[in-house]
Short mmCIF file of C-alpha atoms and ligand atoms in Angstrom, two decimals:
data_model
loop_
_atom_site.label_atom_id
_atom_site.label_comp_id
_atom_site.label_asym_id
_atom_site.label_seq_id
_atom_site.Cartn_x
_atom_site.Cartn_y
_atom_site.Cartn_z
CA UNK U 1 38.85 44.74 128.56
CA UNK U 2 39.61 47.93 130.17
CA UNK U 3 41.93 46.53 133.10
CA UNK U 4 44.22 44.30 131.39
CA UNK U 5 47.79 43.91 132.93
CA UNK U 6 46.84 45.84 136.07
CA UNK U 7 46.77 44.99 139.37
CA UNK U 8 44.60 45.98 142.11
CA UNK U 9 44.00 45.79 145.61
CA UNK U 10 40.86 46.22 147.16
CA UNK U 11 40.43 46.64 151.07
CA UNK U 12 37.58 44.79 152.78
CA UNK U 13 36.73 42.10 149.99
CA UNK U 14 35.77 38.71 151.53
CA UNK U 15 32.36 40.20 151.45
CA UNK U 16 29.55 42.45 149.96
CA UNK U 17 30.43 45.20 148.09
CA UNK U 18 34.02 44.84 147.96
CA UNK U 19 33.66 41.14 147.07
CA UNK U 20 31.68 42.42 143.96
CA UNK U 21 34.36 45.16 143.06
CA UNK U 22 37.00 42.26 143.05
CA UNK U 23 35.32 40.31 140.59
CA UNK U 24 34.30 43.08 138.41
CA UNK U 25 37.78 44.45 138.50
CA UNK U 26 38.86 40.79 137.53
CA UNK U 27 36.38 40.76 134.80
CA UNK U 28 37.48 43.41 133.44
CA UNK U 29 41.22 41.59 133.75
CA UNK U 30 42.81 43.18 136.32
CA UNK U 31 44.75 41.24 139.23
CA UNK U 32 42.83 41.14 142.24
CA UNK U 33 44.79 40.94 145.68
CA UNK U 34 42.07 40.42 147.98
CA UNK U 35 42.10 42.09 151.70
CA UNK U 36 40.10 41.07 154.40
CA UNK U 37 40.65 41.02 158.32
CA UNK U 38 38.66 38.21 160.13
CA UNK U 39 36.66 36.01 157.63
CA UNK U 40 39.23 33.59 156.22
CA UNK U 41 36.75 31.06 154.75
CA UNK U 42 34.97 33.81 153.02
CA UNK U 43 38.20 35.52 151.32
CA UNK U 44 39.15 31.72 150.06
CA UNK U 45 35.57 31.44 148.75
CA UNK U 46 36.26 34.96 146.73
CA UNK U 47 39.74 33.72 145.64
CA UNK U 48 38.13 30.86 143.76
CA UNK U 49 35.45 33.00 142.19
CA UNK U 50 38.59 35.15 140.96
CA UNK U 51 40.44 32.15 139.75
CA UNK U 52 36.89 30.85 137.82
CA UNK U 53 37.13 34.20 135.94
CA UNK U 54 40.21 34.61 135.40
CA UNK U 55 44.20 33.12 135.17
CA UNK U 56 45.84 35.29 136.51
CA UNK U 57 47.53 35.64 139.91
CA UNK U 58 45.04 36.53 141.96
CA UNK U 59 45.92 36.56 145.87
CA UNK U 60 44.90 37.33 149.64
CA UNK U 61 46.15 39.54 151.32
CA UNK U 62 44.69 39.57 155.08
CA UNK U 63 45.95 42.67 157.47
CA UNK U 64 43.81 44.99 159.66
CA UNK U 65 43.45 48.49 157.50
CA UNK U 66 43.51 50.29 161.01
CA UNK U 67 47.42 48.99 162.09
CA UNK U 68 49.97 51.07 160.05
CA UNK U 69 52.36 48.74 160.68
CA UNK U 70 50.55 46.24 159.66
CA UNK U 71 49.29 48.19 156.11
CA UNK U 72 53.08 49.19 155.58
CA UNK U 73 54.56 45.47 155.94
CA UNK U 74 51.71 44.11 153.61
CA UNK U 75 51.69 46.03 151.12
CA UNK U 76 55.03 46.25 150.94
CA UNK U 77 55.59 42.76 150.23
CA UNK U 78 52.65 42.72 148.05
CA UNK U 79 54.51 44.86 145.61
CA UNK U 80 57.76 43.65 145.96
CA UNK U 81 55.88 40.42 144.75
CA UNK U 82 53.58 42.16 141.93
CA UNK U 83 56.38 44.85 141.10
CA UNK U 84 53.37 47.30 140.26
CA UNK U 85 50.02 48.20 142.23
CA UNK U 86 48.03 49.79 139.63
CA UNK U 87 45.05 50.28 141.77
CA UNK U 88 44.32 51.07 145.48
CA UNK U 89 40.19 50.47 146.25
CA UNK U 90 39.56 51.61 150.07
CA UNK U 91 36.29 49.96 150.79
CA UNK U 92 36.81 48.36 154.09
CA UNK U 93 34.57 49.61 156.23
CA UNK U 94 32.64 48.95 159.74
CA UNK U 95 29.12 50.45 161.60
CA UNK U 96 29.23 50.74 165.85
CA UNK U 97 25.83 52.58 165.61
CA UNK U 98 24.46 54.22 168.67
CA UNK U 99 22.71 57.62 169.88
CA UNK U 100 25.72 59.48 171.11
CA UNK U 101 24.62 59.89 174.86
CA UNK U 102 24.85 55.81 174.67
CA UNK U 103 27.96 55.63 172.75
CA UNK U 104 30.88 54.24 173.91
CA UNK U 105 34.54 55.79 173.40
CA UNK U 106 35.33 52.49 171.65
CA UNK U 107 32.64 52.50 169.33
CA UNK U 108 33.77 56.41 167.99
CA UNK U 109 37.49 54.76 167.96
CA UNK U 110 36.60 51.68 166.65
CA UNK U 111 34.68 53.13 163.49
CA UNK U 112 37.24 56.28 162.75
CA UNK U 113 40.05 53.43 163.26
CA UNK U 114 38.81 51.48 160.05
CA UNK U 115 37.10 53.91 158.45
CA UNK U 116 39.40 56.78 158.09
CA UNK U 117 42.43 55.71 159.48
CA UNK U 118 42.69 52.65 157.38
CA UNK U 119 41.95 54.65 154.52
CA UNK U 120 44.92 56.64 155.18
CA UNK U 121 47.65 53.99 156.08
CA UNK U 122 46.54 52.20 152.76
CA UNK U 123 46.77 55.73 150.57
CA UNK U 124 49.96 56.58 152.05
CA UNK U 125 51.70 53.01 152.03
CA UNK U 126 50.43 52.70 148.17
CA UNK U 127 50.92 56.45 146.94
CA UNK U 128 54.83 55.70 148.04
CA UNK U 129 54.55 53.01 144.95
CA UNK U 130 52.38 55.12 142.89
CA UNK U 131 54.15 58.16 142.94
CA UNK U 132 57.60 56.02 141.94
CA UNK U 133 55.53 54.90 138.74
CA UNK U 134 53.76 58.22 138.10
CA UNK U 135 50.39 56.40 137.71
CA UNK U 136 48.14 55.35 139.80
CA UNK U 137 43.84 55.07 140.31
CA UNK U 138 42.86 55.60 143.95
CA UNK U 139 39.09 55.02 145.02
CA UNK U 140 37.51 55.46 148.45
CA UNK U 141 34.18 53.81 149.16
CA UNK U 142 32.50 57.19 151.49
CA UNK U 143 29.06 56.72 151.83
CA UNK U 144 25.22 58.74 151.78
CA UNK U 145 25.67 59.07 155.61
CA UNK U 146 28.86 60.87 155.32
CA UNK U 147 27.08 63.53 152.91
CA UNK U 148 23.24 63.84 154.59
CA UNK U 149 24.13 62.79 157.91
CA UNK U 150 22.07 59.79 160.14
CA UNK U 151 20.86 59.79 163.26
CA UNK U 152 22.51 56.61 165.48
CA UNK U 153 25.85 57.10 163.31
CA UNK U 154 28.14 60.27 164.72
CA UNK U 155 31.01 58.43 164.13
CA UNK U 156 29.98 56.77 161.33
CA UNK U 157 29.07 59.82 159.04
CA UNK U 158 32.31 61.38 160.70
CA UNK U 159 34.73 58.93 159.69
CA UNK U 160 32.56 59.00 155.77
CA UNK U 161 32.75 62.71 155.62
CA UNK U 162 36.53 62.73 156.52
CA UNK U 163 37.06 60.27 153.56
CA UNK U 164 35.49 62.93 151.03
CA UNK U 165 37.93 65.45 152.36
CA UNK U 166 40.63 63.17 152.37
CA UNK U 167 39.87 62.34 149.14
CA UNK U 168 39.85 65.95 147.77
CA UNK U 169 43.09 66.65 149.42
CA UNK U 170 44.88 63.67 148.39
CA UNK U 171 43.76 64.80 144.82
CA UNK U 172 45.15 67.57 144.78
CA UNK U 173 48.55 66.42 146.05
CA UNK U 174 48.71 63.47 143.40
CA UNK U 175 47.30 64.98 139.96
CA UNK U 176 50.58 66.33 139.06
CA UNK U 177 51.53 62.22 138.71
CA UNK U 178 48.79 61.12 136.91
CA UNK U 179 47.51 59.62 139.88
CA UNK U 180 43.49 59.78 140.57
CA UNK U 181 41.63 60.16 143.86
CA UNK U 182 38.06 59.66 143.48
CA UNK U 183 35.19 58.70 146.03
CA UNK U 184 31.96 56.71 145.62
CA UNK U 185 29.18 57.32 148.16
CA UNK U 186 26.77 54.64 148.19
CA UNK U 187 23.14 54.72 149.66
CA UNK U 188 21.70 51.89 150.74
CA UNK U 189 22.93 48.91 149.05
CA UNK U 190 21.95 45.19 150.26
CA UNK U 191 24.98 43.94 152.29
CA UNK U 192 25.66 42.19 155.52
CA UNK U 193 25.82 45.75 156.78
CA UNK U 194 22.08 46.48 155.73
CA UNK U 195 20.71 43.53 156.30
CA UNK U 196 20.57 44.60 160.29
CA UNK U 197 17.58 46.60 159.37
CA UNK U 198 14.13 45.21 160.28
CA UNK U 199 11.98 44.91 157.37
CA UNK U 200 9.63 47.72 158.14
CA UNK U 201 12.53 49.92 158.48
CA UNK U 202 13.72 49.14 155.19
CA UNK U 203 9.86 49.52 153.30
CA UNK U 204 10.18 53.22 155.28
CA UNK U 205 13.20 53.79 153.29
CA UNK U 206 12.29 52.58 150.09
CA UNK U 207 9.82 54.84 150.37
CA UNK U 208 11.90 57.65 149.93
CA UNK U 209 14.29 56.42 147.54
CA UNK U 210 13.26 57.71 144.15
CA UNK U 211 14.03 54.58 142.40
CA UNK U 212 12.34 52.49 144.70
CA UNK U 213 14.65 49.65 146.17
CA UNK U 214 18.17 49.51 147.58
CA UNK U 215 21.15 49.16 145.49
CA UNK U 216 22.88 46.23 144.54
CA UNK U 217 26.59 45.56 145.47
CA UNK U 218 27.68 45.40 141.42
CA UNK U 219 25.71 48.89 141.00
CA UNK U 220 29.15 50.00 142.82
CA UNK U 221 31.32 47.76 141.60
CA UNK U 222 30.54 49.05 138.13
CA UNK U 223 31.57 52.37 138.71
CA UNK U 224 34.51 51.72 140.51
CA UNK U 225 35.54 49.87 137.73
CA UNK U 226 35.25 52.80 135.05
CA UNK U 227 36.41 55.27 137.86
CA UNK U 228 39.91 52.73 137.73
CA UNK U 229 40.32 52.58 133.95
CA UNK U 230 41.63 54.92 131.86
CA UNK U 231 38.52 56.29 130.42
CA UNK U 232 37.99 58.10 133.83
CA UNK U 233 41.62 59.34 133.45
CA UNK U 234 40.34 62.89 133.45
CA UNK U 235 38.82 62.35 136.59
CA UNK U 236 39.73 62.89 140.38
CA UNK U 237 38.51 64.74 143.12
CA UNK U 238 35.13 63.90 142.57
CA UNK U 239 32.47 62.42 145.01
CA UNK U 240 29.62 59.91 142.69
CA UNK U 241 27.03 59.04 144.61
CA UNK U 242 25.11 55.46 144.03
CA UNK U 243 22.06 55.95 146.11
CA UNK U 244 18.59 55.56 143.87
CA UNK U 245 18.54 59.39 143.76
CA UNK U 246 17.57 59.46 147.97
CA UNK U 247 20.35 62.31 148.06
CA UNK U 248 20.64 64.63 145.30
P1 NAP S 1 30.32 44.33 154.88
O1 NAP S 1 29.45 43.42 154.07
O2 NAP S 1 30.07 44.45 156.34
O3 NAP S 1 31.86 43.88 154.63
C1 NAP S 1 32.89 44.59 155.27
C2 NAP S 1 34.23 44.13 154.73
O4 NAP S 1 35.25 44.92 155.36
C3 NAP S 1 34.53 42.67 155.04
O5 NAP S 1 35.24 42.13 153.96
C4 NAP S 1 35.46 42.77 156.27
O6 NAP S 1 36.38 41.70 156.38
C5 NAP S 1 36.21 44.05 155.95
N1 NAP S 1 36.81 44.69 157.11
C6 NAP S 1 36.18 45.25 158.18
N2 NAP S 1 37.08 45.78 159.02
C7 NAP S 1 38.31 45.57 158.45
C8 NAP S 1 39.64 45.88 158.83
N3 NAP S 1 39.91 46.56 159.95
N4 NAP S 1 40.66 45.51 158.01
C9 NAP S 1 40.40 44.84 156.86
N5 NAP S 1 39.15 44.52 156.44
C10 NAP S 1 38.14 44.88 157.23
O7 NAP S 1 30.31 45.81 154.32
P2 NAP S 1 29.68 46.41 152.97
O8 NAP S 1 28.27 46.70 153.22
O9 NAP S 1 30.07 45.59 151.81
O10 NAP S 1 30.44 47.83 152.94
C11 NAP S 1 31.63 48.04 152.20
C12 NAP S 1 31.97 49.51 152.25
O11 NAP S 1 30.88 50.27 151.72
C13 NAP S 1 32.20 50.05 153.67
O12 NAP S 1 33.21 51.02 153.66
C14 NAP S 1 30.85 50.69 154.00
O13 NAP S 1 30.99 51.69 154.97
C15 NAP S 1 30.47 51.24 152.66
N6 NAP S 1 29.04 51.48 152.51
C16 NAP S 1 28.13 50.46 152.57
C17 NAP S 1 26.77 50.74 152.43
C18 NAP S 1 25.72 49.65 152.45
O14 NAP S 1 24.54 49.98 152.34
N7 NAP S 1 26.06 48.39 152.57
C19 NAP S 1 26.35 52.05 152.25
C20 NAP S 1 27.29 53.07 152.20
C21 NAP S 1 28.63 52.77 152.32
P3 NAP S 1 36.11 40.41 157.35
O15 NAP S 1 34.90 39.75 156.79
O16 NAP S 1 37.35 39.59 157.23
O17 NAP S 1 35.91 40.96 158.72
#
């Protein structure tokens, strides 16, 4: 198994795609502490997938990404429980789409607040840790929108394209520790957050997706699995999109 003995924490994963990245990880036998804001009953349902694959402690760990204090006086007592955090996946993530002449202030804060903002409290509370251990995997969940733009999502494909620069950055501040920064940008993949679209919409996109369909939730978890072992240790930086081949 390529995770054994480390543990992980992965934003946003009572549901969809980072519900599939936790049990991958866990597969792969990592220790999954599982984030989520609102959906309780969902996060408990995930815990007990965990605990089906796997002994070890696996945990919940419910705070709002977009409250620093909240981030700093989680994780904090995360580690101080797990005495290592291995692994840091940012996938938490919210859409407030509208045209921008209709959008409302709260919808741009809303979106950059989780988005970006809760990708940096979580880096910066976690690279305190990882820095202290000189090791450390790091991976942002950006997204297609973020790199081709999308009409209805300003603050959306803002708060996507600031994660790939964040990303960079952070990279090149950490790789002296041995600690990776890497971002995966997926297309359309089927989620709660897809599932919005009306069917016809969808078809129209298929059409212009290469390989036909939208993505599957494990076609990211996959990567982000290899992109947190140590076969990806030469690795960071870098910006892997999962889309069908609709951007390219
Ligand atoms: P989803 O099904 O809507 O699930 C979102 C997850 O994020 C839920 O677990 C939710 O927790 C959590 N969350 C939202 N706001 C949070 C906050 N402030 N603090 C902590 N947790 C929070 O989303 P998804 O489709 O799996 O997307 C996951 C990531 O992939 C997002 O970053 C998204 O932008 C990105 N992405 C998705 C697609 C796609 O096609 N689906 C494409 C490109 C990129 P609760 O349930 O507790 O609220």
């Amino acid at each position: 198994m390529l995770l054994n003995n480390k543990v992980a924490l992965v934003t946003g994963a009572s549901r969809g795609i980072g519900r599939a990245i936790a049990l991958e990880l866990a597969r792969e036998g990592a220790t999954v502490c599982v984030n989520f804001q609102k959906n309780s009953a969902k996060a408990e349902s995930v815990l007990s997938e965990l605990k089906k694959v796997s002994t070890n402690p696996h945990c919940l760990v419910p705070f709002d990404t977009s409250s620093y204090e909240a981030v700093e006086k989680e994780i904090t007592q995360l580690v101080q429980a797990t005495k290592t955090l291995d692994i840091l996946v940012n996938n938490a993530g919210i859409t407030k789409d509208n045209l921008l002449l209709r959008m409302k202030e709260s919808e741009w804060d809303e979106v950059m607040n989780t988005n970006l903002k809760g990708v940096f409290n979580c880096s910066k509370v976690a690279a305190k840790f990882m820095l202290k251990q000189r090791r450390g995997r790091m991976v942002n969940i950006a997204s297609l929108s973020g790199e081709m733009g999308n009409p209805g999502q300003t603050n959306y494909s803002a708060s996507k394209a600031g994660v790939i620069g964040f990303t960079k950055s952070l990279a090149k501040e950490l790789g002296s520790r041995s600690i990776t920064v890497n971002a995966v940008s997926p297309g359309f993949i089927q989620t709660d957050m897809t599932q919005s679209l009306n069917p016809e919409l969808q078809a129209e996109i298929c059409k212009n997706i290469p390989l036909g369909s939208f993505g599957t939730c494990e076609d990211i978890a996959h990567l982000v699995v290899f992109l947190a072992s140590d076969q990806a240790k030469y690795m960071t930086g870098q910006v892997l999109g999962v889309n069908g081949g609709l951007y390219m």
